[in-house]
Coordinates of C-alpha atoms in Angstrom, one line a residue:
X1 CA -4.9 -18.2 15.5
X2 CA -1.4 -18.6 14.5
X3 CA 0.6 -19.7 17.2
X4 CA 3.3 -18.0 19.5
X5 CA 5.5 -20.2 20.9
X6 CA 3.3 -23.4 21.7
X7 CA -0.5 -23.4 21.2
X8 CA -2.7 -20.3 21.3
X9 CA -5.2 -22.1 21.7
X10 CA -8.4 -20.3 24.3
X11 CA -9.3 -22.0 28.0
X12 CA -7.6 -23.0 31.1
X13 CA -4.6 -25.3 31.6
X14 CA -4.9 -29.0 32.7
X15 CA -5.1 -28.0 36.4
X16 CA -5.7 -24.4 36.3
X17 CA -8.1 -24.1 39.2
X18 CA -6.0 -25.5 41.1
X19 CA -3.2 -23.7 40.5
X20 CA -5.2 -21.0 41.0
X21 CA -6.4 -22.3 44.8
X22 CA -2.8 -23.7 45.7
X23 CA -0.5 -19.9 45.3
X24 CA -3.8 -17.8 45.7
X25 CA -2.1 -16.3 49.0
X26 CA 1.7 -16.2 48.8
X27 CA 1.5 -15.7 45.2
X28 CA -1.6 -14.3 43.3
X29 CA -1.8 -11.7 46.0
X30 CA -5.8 -12.4 45.7
X31 CA -6.7 -12.5 49.3
X32 CA -10.0 -10.9 48.8
X33 CA -11.1 -13.2 46.2
X34 CA -14.0 -15.2 45.7
X35 CA -13.4 -18.7 47.5
X36 CA -12.6 -21.3 44.2
X37 CA -11.5 -24.2 46.7
X38 CA -12.9 -27.5 46.2
X39 CA -11.9 -31.1 47.5
X40 CA -12.1 -32.2 43.9
X41 CA -9.8 -29.8 43.1
X42 CA -8.2 -29.2 45.8
X43 CA -6.6 -33.0 45.4
X44 CA -5.2 -31.7 41.5
X45 CA -1.1 -31.4 42.2
X46 CA -0.1 -27.1 41.9
X47 CA 3.2 -26.6 40.1
X48 CA 6.0 -25.8 42.6
X49 CA 7.5 -22.9 40.8
X50 CA 7.2 -19.3 42.4
X51 CA 7.4 -15.9 41.0
X52 CA 10.6 -13.8 42.8
X53 CA 9.9 -10.2 43.5
X54 CA 10.3 -8.1 40.8
X55 CA 9.7 -10.4 37.7
X56 CA 9.9 -8.2 34.7
X57 CA 6.6 -8.7 32.3
X58 CA 6.9 -7.1 29.3
X59 CA 3.3 -7.4 27.6
X60 CA 3.7 -6.2 23.2
X61 CA 0.1 -5.2 21.8
X62 CA -0.1 -5.0 18.7
X63 CA -2.5 -2.6 16.8
X64 CA -3.8 -3.5 13.6
X65 CA -6.4 -3.0 11.1
X66 CA -8.0 -5.6 9.1
X67 CA -6.6 -6.9 5.5
X68 CA -7.2 -3.9 2.7
X69 CA -5.9 -4.6 -0.8
X70 CA -5.1 -0.1 -1.3
X71 CA -2.5 0.6 0.8
X72 CA -4.5 3.4 2.8
X73 CA -7.7 2.8 4.9
X74 CA -10.6 4.8 3.2
X75 CA -13.1 7.7 5.1
X76 CA -15.5 5.4 5.4
X77 CA -13.3 2.5 7.1
X78 CA -11.5 5.1 9.5
X79 CA -14.7 6.5 11.0
X80 CA -16.1 2.7 11.4
X81 CA -12.5 1.4 13.2
X82 CA -12.9 4.9 15.3
X83 CA -15.5 4.6 16.3
X84 CA -16.9 5.2 19.9
X85 CA -20.6 4.0 19.5
X86 CA -20.3 1.1 19.1
X87 CA -17.1 0.8 19.5
X88 CA -14.9 0.4 16.5
X89 CA -11.3 -1.8 16.8
X90 CA -9.4 0.3 16.3
X91 CA -10.7 2.6 20.0
X92 CA -10.9 -1.2 21.5
X93 CA -7.4 -1.9 21.3
X94 CA -6.6 1.9 21.9
X95 CA -8.7 1.4 25.2
X96 CA -6.9 -2.2 25.5
X97 CA -3.5 -0.6 26.1
X98 CA -3.7 3.6 26.4
X99 CA -1.8 3.7 30.1
X100 CA -1.2 0.0 30.8
X101 CA 2.5 -0.4 30.8
X102 CA 1.8 -2.4 28.0
X103 CA 4.8 -1.9 24.5
X104 CA 2.1 -0.9 21.8
X105 CA 3.4 -2.6 18.3
X106 CA 1.6 0.3 15.6
X107 CA 1.0 0.1 12.1
X108 CA 2.1 3.1 9.9
X109 CA -0.6 2.8 7.4
X110 CA -3.4 3.6 10.0
X111 CA -1.3 6.7 11.1
X112 CA -1.0 7.6 7.6
X113 CA -3.9 7.0 6.8
X114 CA -5.5 10.1 9.0
X115 CA -3.2 11.8 8.3
X116 CA -3.2 12.3 4.2
X117 CA -7.0 13.1 4.9
X118 CA -6.2 16.5 6.8
X119 CA -9.3 18.4 7.8
X120 CA -11.7 15.9 6.0
X121 CA -10.0 12.8 8.2
X122 CA -13.7 11.7 10.2
X123 CA -13.4 13.3 13.4
X124 CA -13.2 10.2 15.6
X125 CA -10.0 9.1 13.1
X126 CA -8.4 12.4 14.1
X127 CA -9.2 11.9 18.1
X128 CA -8.2 8.4 17.5
X129 CA -4.7 9.7 16.1
X130 CA -4.0 12.9 18.5
X131 CA -5.2 10.1 21.6
X132 CA -2.7 7.7 20.4
X133 CA -0.1 10.0 19.9
X134 CA -0.8 11.3 23.5
X135 CA -0.5 7.8 25.1
X136 CA 2.6 7.1 27.7
X137 CA 2.3 3.4 26.5
X138 CA 5.6 3.0 24.8
X139 CA 5.8 2.2 21.2
X140 CA 7.4 1.0 18.2
X141 CA 6.7 0.4 14.6
X142 CA 5.7 -2.2 12.3
X143 CA 6.3 -2.5 9.1
X144 CA 3.8 0.1 7.1
X145 CA 1.1 -2.0 6.7
X146 CA 1.9 -4.8 9.3
X147 CA 3.8 -6.4 6.2
X148 CA 4.8 -10.1 7.2
X149 CA 9.1 -9.5 6.8
X150 CA 10.1 -12.6 5.4
X151 CA 7.3 -13.1 2.9
X152 CA 9.4 -10.1 1.4
X153 CA 13.1 -11.2 2.1
X154 CA 11.8 -14.5 0.6
X155 CA 10.6 -13.2 -2.7
X156 CA 12.1 -11.7 -5.6
X157 CA 12.4 -8.3 -3.6
X158 CA 14.8 -9.7 -1.7
X159 CA 14.1 -7.2 0.7
X160 CA 11.2 -5.7 2.7
X161 CA 10.2 -2.7 0.7
X162 CA 9.0 0.8 2.3
X163 CA 6.5 3.0 1.1
X164 CA 8.0 5.5 -2.0
X165 CA 5.3 8.7 -0.4
X166 CA 2.0 9.8 -0.2
X167 CA 1.6 12.9 -2.5
X168 CA -1.0 10.8 -4.5
X169 CA -3.2 10.6 -1.5
X170 CA -2.8 14.5 -0.4
X171 CA -5.2 17.1 -1.7
X172 CA -3.8 20.4 -0.5
X173 CA -6.8 21.9 -0.2
X174 CA -7.4 20.0 3.4
X175 CA -4.0 21.5 4.9
X176 CA -4.9 25.0 4.4
X177 CA -2.7 27.2 7.0
X178 CA -4.1 28.4 10.0
X179 CA -4.9 32.3 9.4
X180 CA -4.5 35.2 11.8
X181 CA -7.9 36.5 12.9
X182 CA -7.8 40.9 12.2
X183 CA -8.7 42.7 15.0
X184 CA -12.2 44.3 14.5
X185 CA -11.7 47.7 14.4
X186 CA -14.6 50.4 15.2
X187 CA -16.3 51.4 12.0
X188 CA -17.4 55.1 11.9
X189 CA -21.0 55.9 11.2
X190 CA -19.6 57.8 7.8
X191 CA -16.6 56.8 6.5
X192 CA -16.4 53.3 5.5
X193 CA -13.1 51.3 6.3
X194 CA -12.4 47.9 4.3
X195 CA -12.0 45.0 6.6
X196 CA -8.5 43.7 7.1
X197 CA -7.0 40.8 4.4
X198 CA -6.0 38.2 7.2
X199 CA -2.5 36.9 6.6
X200 CA -0.6 34.0 7.2
X201 CA 0.2 33.0 10.8
X202 CA 4.4 32.8 10.8
X203 CA 4.0 30.5 13.9
X204 CA 1.5 27.9 12.3
X205 CA 2.9 24.3 11.0
X206 CA 3.8 23.4 7.5
X207 CA 0.4 22.9 5.9
X208 CA 1.2 20.0 3.8
X209 CA 3.0 16.7 5.7
X210 CA 6.2 15.7 4.4
X211 CA 6.1 11.7 3.9
X212 CA 8.2 10.9 6.8
X213 CA 5.3 13.2 8.8
X214 CA 2.6 11.1 7.3
X215 CA 4.3 7.8 8.9
X216 CA 6.0 9.4 12.0
X217 CA 5.2 7.3 15.2
X218 CA 5.9 9.9 18.2
X219 CA 8.6 8.7 20.7
X220 CA 8.5 5.1 18.9
X221 CA 12.0 2.5 19.5
X222 CA 14.3 2.5 16.3
X223 CA 15.4 -0.5 14.8
X224 CA 12.8 -3.5 16.1
X225 CA 12.1 -6.8 14.0
X226 CA 9.5 -9.1 14.7
X227 CA 9.5 -11.7 12.3
X228 CA 5.9 -13.6 12.2
X229 CA 6.7 -17.2 13.9
X230 CA 8.2 -19.9 12.3
X231 CA 9.4 -18.1 8.9
X232 CA 12.8 -16.8 9.7
X233 CA 16.0 -18.1 8.3
X234 CA 19.1 -16.6 9.5
X235 CA 19.9 -14.8 5.8
X236 CA 16.3 -13.5 6.9
X237 CA 17.1 -11.4 9.9
X238 CA 20.3 -10.5 8.0
X239 CA 18.2 -8.8 5.4
X240 CA 16.3 -7.3 7.8
X241 CA 18.4 -5.6 9.8
X242 CA 17.3 -3.2 13.1
X243 CA 18.6 -2.9 16.2
X244 CA 16.5 -5.8 18.2
X245 CA 14.9 -9.1 17.8
X246 CA 11.0 -10.3 18.9
X247 CA 11.0 -14.1 17.9
X248 CA 8.6 -16.5 19.4
X249 CA 9.8 -19.7 21.3
X250 CA 9.4 -21.9 18.8
X251 CA 11.9 -19.8 16.8
X252 CA 14.6 -20.1 19.6
X253 CA 16.3 -23.4 20.5
X254 CA 16.2 -24.4 24.3
X255 CA 13.9 -20.8 24.3
X256 CA 12.0 -22.4 28.1
X257 CA 15.8 -22.2 29.6
X258 CA 17.0 -18.8 28.0
X259 CA 13.5 -17.1 29.2
X260 CA 12.5 -14.0 27.7
X261 CA 15.6 -12.4 27.1
X262 CA 19.0 -13.4 25.3
X263 CA 21.2 -12.4 22.4
X264 CA 20.9 -13.7 18.6
X265 CA 24.3 -11.9 17.4
X266 CA 24.7 -9.3 18.6
X267 CA 21.2 -8.0 18.8
X268 CA 19.2 -8.2 22.3
X269 CA 16.3 -10.7 21.3
X270 CA 13.0 -10.9 23.3
X271 CA 11.7 -14.2 23.0
X272 CA 7.7 -14.3 23.4
X273 CA 5.5 -17.4 25.4
X274 CA 3.4 -18.1 23.7
X275 CA 1.5 -19.9 26.9
X276 CA 1.4 -16.7 29.0
X277 CA 0.0 -15.0 26.1
X278 CA -2.6 -17.2 25.8
X279 CA -3.7 -17.1 29.8
X280 CA -2.6 -13.7 30.1
X281 CA -5.4 -13.1 26.4
X282 CA -8.0 -15.3 28.6
X283 CA -8.2 -13.2 31.2
X284 CA -8.7 -9.9 29.4
X285 CA -11.7 -11.3 27.3
X286 CA -13.2 -12.9 30.9
X287 CA -16.6 -10.6 31.8
X288 CA -18.4 -12.1 34.9
X289 CA -15.8 -11.5 37.7
X290 CA -15.5 -14.6 39.9
X291 CA -14.2 -16.2 36.1
X292 CA -11.8 -13.1 35.3
X293 CA -9.9 -13.7 39.2
X294 CA -9.7 -17.6 38.0
X295 CA -8.6 -16.2 34.7
X296 CA -6.1 -13.9 36.0
X297 CA -4.5 -16.4 38.9
X298 CA -4.4 -18.8 35.6
X299 CA -2.3 -16.3 34.2
X300 CA 0.1 -15.3 37.2
X301 CA 0.7 -19.3 37.8
X302 CA 1.7 -19.6 33.6
X303 CA 4.2 -16.5 34.5
X304 CA 5.2 -19.0 37.2
X305 CA 6.1 -21.7 35.4
X306 CA 7.7 -19.9 32.7
X307 CA 10.0 -18.8 35.3
X308 CA 10.2 -21.9 36.8
X309 CA 11.8 -22.9 33.4
X310 CA 14.1 -20.3 33.3
X311 CA 18.2 -20.8 33.7
X312 CA 19.2 -18.1 31.4
X313 CA 17.5 -14.5 31.7
X314 CA 15.9 -15.5 35.0
X315 CA 12.8 -13.8 35.8
X316 CA 12.0 -12.1 32.6
X317 CA 8.7 -13.0 31.1
X318 CA 8.1 -11.4 27.3
X319 CA 4.4 -11.8 26.1
X320 CA 3.2 -11.0 22.4
X321 CA -0.7 -10.7 21.3
X322 CA -2.0 -12.1 18.2
X323 CA -2.9 -9.0 15.5
X324 CA -6.6 -8.4 16.9
X325 CA -6.4 -9.7 19.9
X326 CA -6.5 -6.5 21.5
X327 CA -9.8 -5.8 19.4
X328 CA -11.1 -8.5 22.0
X329 CA -9.6 -7.6 25.0
X330 CA -11.9 -5.1 27.1
X331 CA -10.4 -6.3 30.7
X332 CA -6.9 -5.9 29.2
X333 CA -6.0 -3.2 31.7
X334 CA -7.9 -4.8 34.4
X335 CA -6.0 -7.9 34.1
X336 CA -2.1 -6.0 34.1
X337 CA -3.6 -3.9 37.1
X338 CA -4.2 -7.1 39.0
X339 CA -1.0 -9.0 37.8
X340 CA 1.1 -5.9 39.1
X341 CA -1.3 -5.6 41.9
X342 CA 1.6 -7.2 44.8
X343 CA 4.5 -6.4 43.4
X344 CA 5.9 -9.7 42.8
X345 CA 5.0 -9.0 38.9
X346 CA 6.9 -5.4 37.5
X347 CA 5.3 -4.1 33.8
X348 CA 8.7 -3.4 31.7
X349 CA 9.2 -1.8 28.4
X350 CA 11.2 -2.7 25.8
X351 CA 14.1 -0.2 26.6
X352 CA 15.0 -1.6 29.7
X353 CA 15.2 -5.2 28.6
X354 CA 17.1 -4.2 25.1
X355 CA 19.7 -2.1 28.3
X356 CA 19.7 -4.9 30.3
X357 CA 20.8 -7.5 27.4
X358 CA 24.3 -7.4 27.6
X359 CA 24.4 -10.6 30.2
X360 CA 21.7 -12.3 28.6
X361 CA 22.3 -15.9 27.4
X362 CA 23.8 -16.7 23.9
X363 CA 20.3 -17.6 21.9
X364 CA 20.2 -20.0 18.5
X365 CA 17.8 -19.7 15.5
X366 CA 15.7 -22.5 14.9
X367 CA 15.0 -22.0 11.0
X368 CA 11.9 -21.5 9.7
X369 CA 10.5 -21.0 6.1
X370 CA 7.3 -19.1 4.4
X371 CA 4.7 -21.4 2.2
X372 CA 6.3 -21.5 -1.8
X373 CA 2.6 -20.8 -2.6
X374 CA 2.4 -17.6 -1.0
X375 CA 6.2 -16.2 -1.9
X376 CA 5.0 -17.5 -5.4
X377 CA 1.4 -15.6 -5.0
X378 CA 3.0 -12.2 -4.4
X379 CA 6.1 -12.3 -7.1
X380 CA 3.4 -12.3 -9.4
X381 CA 2.3 -8.6 -7.9
X382 CA 6.2 -7.7 -7.4
X383 CA 6.3 -8.4 -11.0
X384 CA 3.2 -6.4 -11.7
X385 CA 4.6 -3.6 -9.8
X386 CA 7.6 -3.5 -11.8
X387 CA 5.7 -3.1 -15.2
X388 CA 4.0 -0.3 -13.5
X389 CA 7.1 1.1 -12.3
X390 CA 8.6 0.9 -16.0
X391 CA 5.2 1.8 -17.8
X392 CA 5.4 5.8 -15.4
X393 CA 8.7 6.3 -16.8
X394 CA 6.5 8.0 -19.8
X395 CA 4.0 9.3 -17.7
X396 CA 4.3 12.9 -17.4
X397 CA 4.3 12.3 -12.7
X398 CA 5.5 9.1 -12.4
X399 CA 4.8 9.6 -8.4
X400 CA 0.7 8.9 -9.5
X401 CA 1.5 5.5 -10.5
X402 CA 4.7 4.2 -8.5
X403 CA 3.7 5.5 -5.1
X404 CA 0.4 4.2 -4.8
X405 CA 1.1 0.7 -6.3
X406 CA 4.2 0.2 -3.8
X407 CA 1.8 0.4 -0.8
X408 CA -0.9 -1.7 -2.2
X409 CA 1.9 -4.6 -2.8
X410 CA 3.1 -3.9 0.9
X411 CA -0.8 -3.8 1.8
X412 CA -1.3 -6.9 -0.2
X413 CA 1.6 -9.0 1.9
X414 CA -0.1 -8.4 5.3
X415 CA -0.1 -10.4 8.1
X416 CA -3.7 -9.5 8.0
X417 CA -4.2 -11.8 4.9
X418 CA -2.9 -15.2 6.6
X419 CA -5.5 -17.7 6.5
X420 CA -8.0 -15.9 3.9
X421 CA -8.4 -17.8 1.3
X422 CA -9.1 -15.3 -1.0
X423 CA -6.0 -13.6 -1.1
X424 CA -4.8 -15.4 -4.5
X425 CA -7.2 -13.5 -5.3
X426 CA -7.4 -10.6 -4.2
X427 CA -3.8 -10.5 -5.2
X428 CA -4.7 -11.3 -9.1
X429 CA -7.5 -8.2 -8.9
X430 CA -4.3 -5.3 -7.8
X431 CA -2.0 -7.2 -11.4
X432 CA -5.8 -7.2 -13.5
X433 CA -5.5 -3.3 -12.6
X434 CA -2.0 -3.0 -13.7
X435 CA -3.2 -5.2 -16.7
X436 CA -5.3 -2.0 -18.0
X437 CA -3.0 0.6 -16.9
X438 CA -0.8 -1.1 -19.7
X439 CA -3.1 -1.5 -21.8
X440 CA -3.8 2.2 -22.3
X441 CA -1.5 3.3 -24.1
X442 CA -1.8 1.1 -27.9
X443 CA -1.2 2.0 -31.3
X444 CA -4.3 2.3 -33.8
X445 CA -4.6 -0.4 -36.0
X446 CA -5.1 1.1 -39.6
X447 CA -4.2 0.3 -43.4
X448 CA -2.8 3.5 -45.4
X449 CA -2.6 3.7 -49.0
X450 CA 1.1 5.3 -49.9
X451 CA 0.9 6.9 -53.9
X452 CA 3.1 9.3 -53.7
X453 CA 6.6 8.9 -54.4
X454 CA 8.1 10.9 -50.8
X455 CA 5.4 11.5 -48.8
X456 CA 3.5 10.9 -44.8
X457 CA 2.9 8.2 -42.9
X458 CA 0.6 9.0 -40.1
X459 CA 0.5 6.5 -37.0
X460 CA -1.6 7.6 -34.5
X461 CA -1.7 6.5 -30.8
X462 CA -4.5 6.3 -28.4
X463 CA -4.5 7.3 -24.4
X464 CA -6.9 6.1 -22.0
X465 CA -4.6 6.7 -19.0
X466 CA -5.1 9.2 -16.5
X467 CA -2.5 11.3 -17.3
X468 CA -0.5 12.2 -20.5
X469 CA 2.4 10.7 -21.8
X470 CA 5.7 10.9 -23.7
X471 CA 6.8 8.4 -26.0
X472 CA 9.7 7.5 -28.8
X473 CA 7.5 6.0 -31.6
X474 CA 9.4 3.9 -34.0
X475 CA 8.1 2.4 -37.2
X476 CA 10.6 -0.3 -39.2
X477 CA 9.6 -2.0 -42.5
X478 CA 9.9 -4.8 -43.0
X479 CA 10.8 -5.1 -46.4
X480 CA 12.6 -2.6 -48.5
X481 CA 9.5 -1.5 -50.8
X482 CA 9.8 1.6 -48.6
X483 CA 12.2 4.1 -46.5
X484 CA 11.4 5.6 -43.1
X485 CA 13.6 8.6 -43.1
X486 CA 13.8 8.6 -39.4
X487 CA 14.1 6.0 -36.6
X488 CA 11.8 7.9 -34.3
X489 CA 9.1 10.3 -33.3
X490 CA 8.9 12.0 -29.7
X491 CA 4.9 12.5 -29.2
X492 CA 3.0 13.3 -26.1
X493 CA -0.2 12.0 -26.4
X494 CA -2.9 14.2 -23.1
X495 CA -4.7 11.6 -21.4
X496 CA -7.5 10.4 -22.5
X497 CA -6.7 11.6 -26.1
X498 CA -5.2 10.5 -29.7
X499 CA -2.0 12.1 -31.3
X500 CA -0.2 11.3 -34.6
X501 CA 3.5 10.4 -35.0
X502 CA 4.4 11.6 -38.6
X503 CA 7.5 9.8 -40.4
X504 CA 8.5 11.0 -43.8
X505 CA 9.4 8.3 -45.8
X506 CA 9.8 7.7 -49.8
X507 CA 8.4 4.4 -52.0
X508 CA 11.4 2.6 -53.6
X509 CA 8.8 0.0 -55.5
X510 CA 5.2 -1.2 -55.3
X511 CA 3.5 -3.2 -53.0
X512 CA 2.3 -4.0 -49.8
X513 CA 4.6 -3.4 -46.9
X514 CA 3.9 -4.3 -43.0
X515 CA 5.7 -1.5 -40.8
X516 CA 6.6 -3.1 -37.0
X517 CA 5.3 0.0 -34.6
X518 CA 7.1 -0.2 -31.2
X519 CA 6.3 2.5 -27.9
X520 CA 9.4 3.4 -26.1
X521 CA 9.6 5.9 -23.2
X522 CA 11.9 8.6 -23.4
X523 CA 14.4 6.3 -20.8
X524 CA 13.2 2.9 -23.0
X525 CA 11.2 1.3 -21.3
X526 CA 9.3 -1.1 -24.0
X527 CA 5.0 0.8 -23.5
X528 CA 2.7 -1.2 -24.8
X529 CA 2.7 -4.4 -26.9
X530 CA 4.8 -3.8 -30.6
X531 CA 1.6 -3.3 -33.3
X532 CA 1.6 -4.1 -37.4
X533 CA 1.0 -1.2 -39.4
X534 CA -0.5 -2.5 -43.1
X535 CA 0.7 0.1 -46.3
X536 CA -0.1 -0.4 -49.6
X537 CA 3.3 1.4 -51.6
X538 CA 2.3 2.3 -55.3
X539 CA 5.7 4.1 -56.4
X540 CA 5.3 6.4 -59.5
X541 CA 1.6 6.3 -59.0
X542 CA 1.4 10.2 -57.9
X543 CA 2.6 11.6 -61.7
X544 CA 0.1 9.2 -63.7
X545 CA -3.0 10.4 -60.7
X546 CA -2.0 14.5 -61.6
X547 CA -2.2 13.7 -65.4
X548 CA -4.7 12.3 -65.3
X549 CA -6.6 14.5 -63.1
X550 CA -5.2 17.3 -65.3
X551 CA -6.8 16.0 -68.1
X552 CA -9.9 15.6 -66.8
X553 CA -9.9 19.5 -66.1
X554 CA -9.2 19.9 -68.9
X555 CA -11.9 18.2 -70.9
X556 CA -14.2 18.8 -68.8
X557 CA -13.5 23.3 -69.3
X558 CA -13.2 22.7 -72.9
X559 CA -16.7 20.9 -72.7
X560 CA -17.9 24.2 -70.3
X561 CA -16.4 26.9 -72.9
X562 CA -18.1 24.7 -75.8
X563 CA -21.2 24.1 -74.2
X564 CA -20.9 28.0 -73.5
X565 CA -20.9 29.0 -77.0
X566 CA -23.5 26.7 -78.0
X567 CA -26.2 28.3 -76.2
X568 CA -24.9 31.5 -76.8
X569 CA -25.6 31.2 -80.5
X570 CA -29.0 29.8 -79.9
X571 CA -29.5 32.3 -78.2
X572 CA -29.4 34.7 -81.0
X573 CA -30.9 32.4 -83.7
X574 CA -33.6 33.1 -81.4
X575 CA -33.6 36.4 -81.8
X576 CA -32.8 36.9 -85.2
X577 CA -36.0 34.9 -86.2
X578 CA -38.1 36.7 -83.8
X579 CA -37.4 39.8 -85.9
X580 CA -37.7 38.5 -88.6
X581 CA -41.3 37.6 -87.7

């Protein structure tokens, strides 16, 4: 698990039990808790910090999915992740935060994956989506697929890409508009009555969602930028824009003194404490009642320590859980409720912090850096996406190529791949798919015999792809033995088919000519690799061949006539002989 503002190792801090005992009555509000004191524990000194009334605690909980290379979760994955028995990971994450006062950081890919399926989405996924949308929690959107923001700003992309569209994944049949039921009418026994045809309900919403509707996060706070800890530079933050930042204590100089809220430039900056997050997650995963109360006490003591160290935004503590922490934090709702039970801690949303940031102290960024190997790997994927985009300019519907390619790039740049040793392999497999696409349109190898002084040179193009392509095919002789009249021919090749571009040509002299054949999209993007056609030119051979053929036909004709005459004469002699006999 990646660090956030210090060690994220699970377990209790040294002296944590002593803290729990020493501040139970005055600070923890746990007078009814089981006694935890023991002589050896009481002798351990407790921290001198205390929590003033009204300490603002902001807890940010990301809801994300496991690593996925496609950019949209499959129906099977959605059914698994949103299951209620046993609880799927998305169900567990939502259970941990709904109605708690925690701020939800949601990956829009999850919402998009459900919405594009329409009526065919698993019932559990549709219920999960409805529950998320109706949750009272503050929320903001993570980058699509939880893409690592600074990985892309440090890459050849230079910025964080956005999805291009989702039409390729939407079947309009799954979004049939509801129709108004016809009013039943009694049917006379003697006169048949035609049942009225249902008519579309004019109040029904648009049948097919727009791209914006697919990724919409209802009620979201806009402009929240949350770079991965230890990776951001001032240049990165400038490229990412946004209205407010969430950083780790490791990203900010003198973070403990500044506290949970500062300003970086003109942007409000929430500074998340890793130590408090450790203690809170530990409590949220503790099931035994007595151990849980002790863990809650430890979390409260961590908050007290954070507040005691503050000289800037005193009384503000921000906690940002790691990805998928909430999937195994069944007691997070109870932990947050217990922390806020005595009124000394107040769960606060991001809106209140941002609005109160005007008086927050200035913060200084500690520059971070992305792993060069990760940057190099994502650059290979970005190059592949660029090549696919170029190829798409030849296709009948470019969005069928570019849109899924972009989603895959974002998914492959997700923070969920961090620590996965198979990530470079998965990226390589995605590039193999792009290479197969680029190779799906090719010139069919051929050797031609060109005997006429003037004729047509046929160049065949094979399209193994799933949609038609339109190409500008050029044929250029490498020597002057053959003269091609036109420079290029526009050719449309249907999906899974072969078509031929015909070039009018004139033989200049005899010999073998190598003709270079290239293909371009109508916008001038090269398609496929150039090919070489081998043409055997025999100038002037057409007339002798035709003459020879004519002579051969004449000889055969004369031979046939002679043979016929001889047969007639032989027949007559036979008849005369028979008569004489």
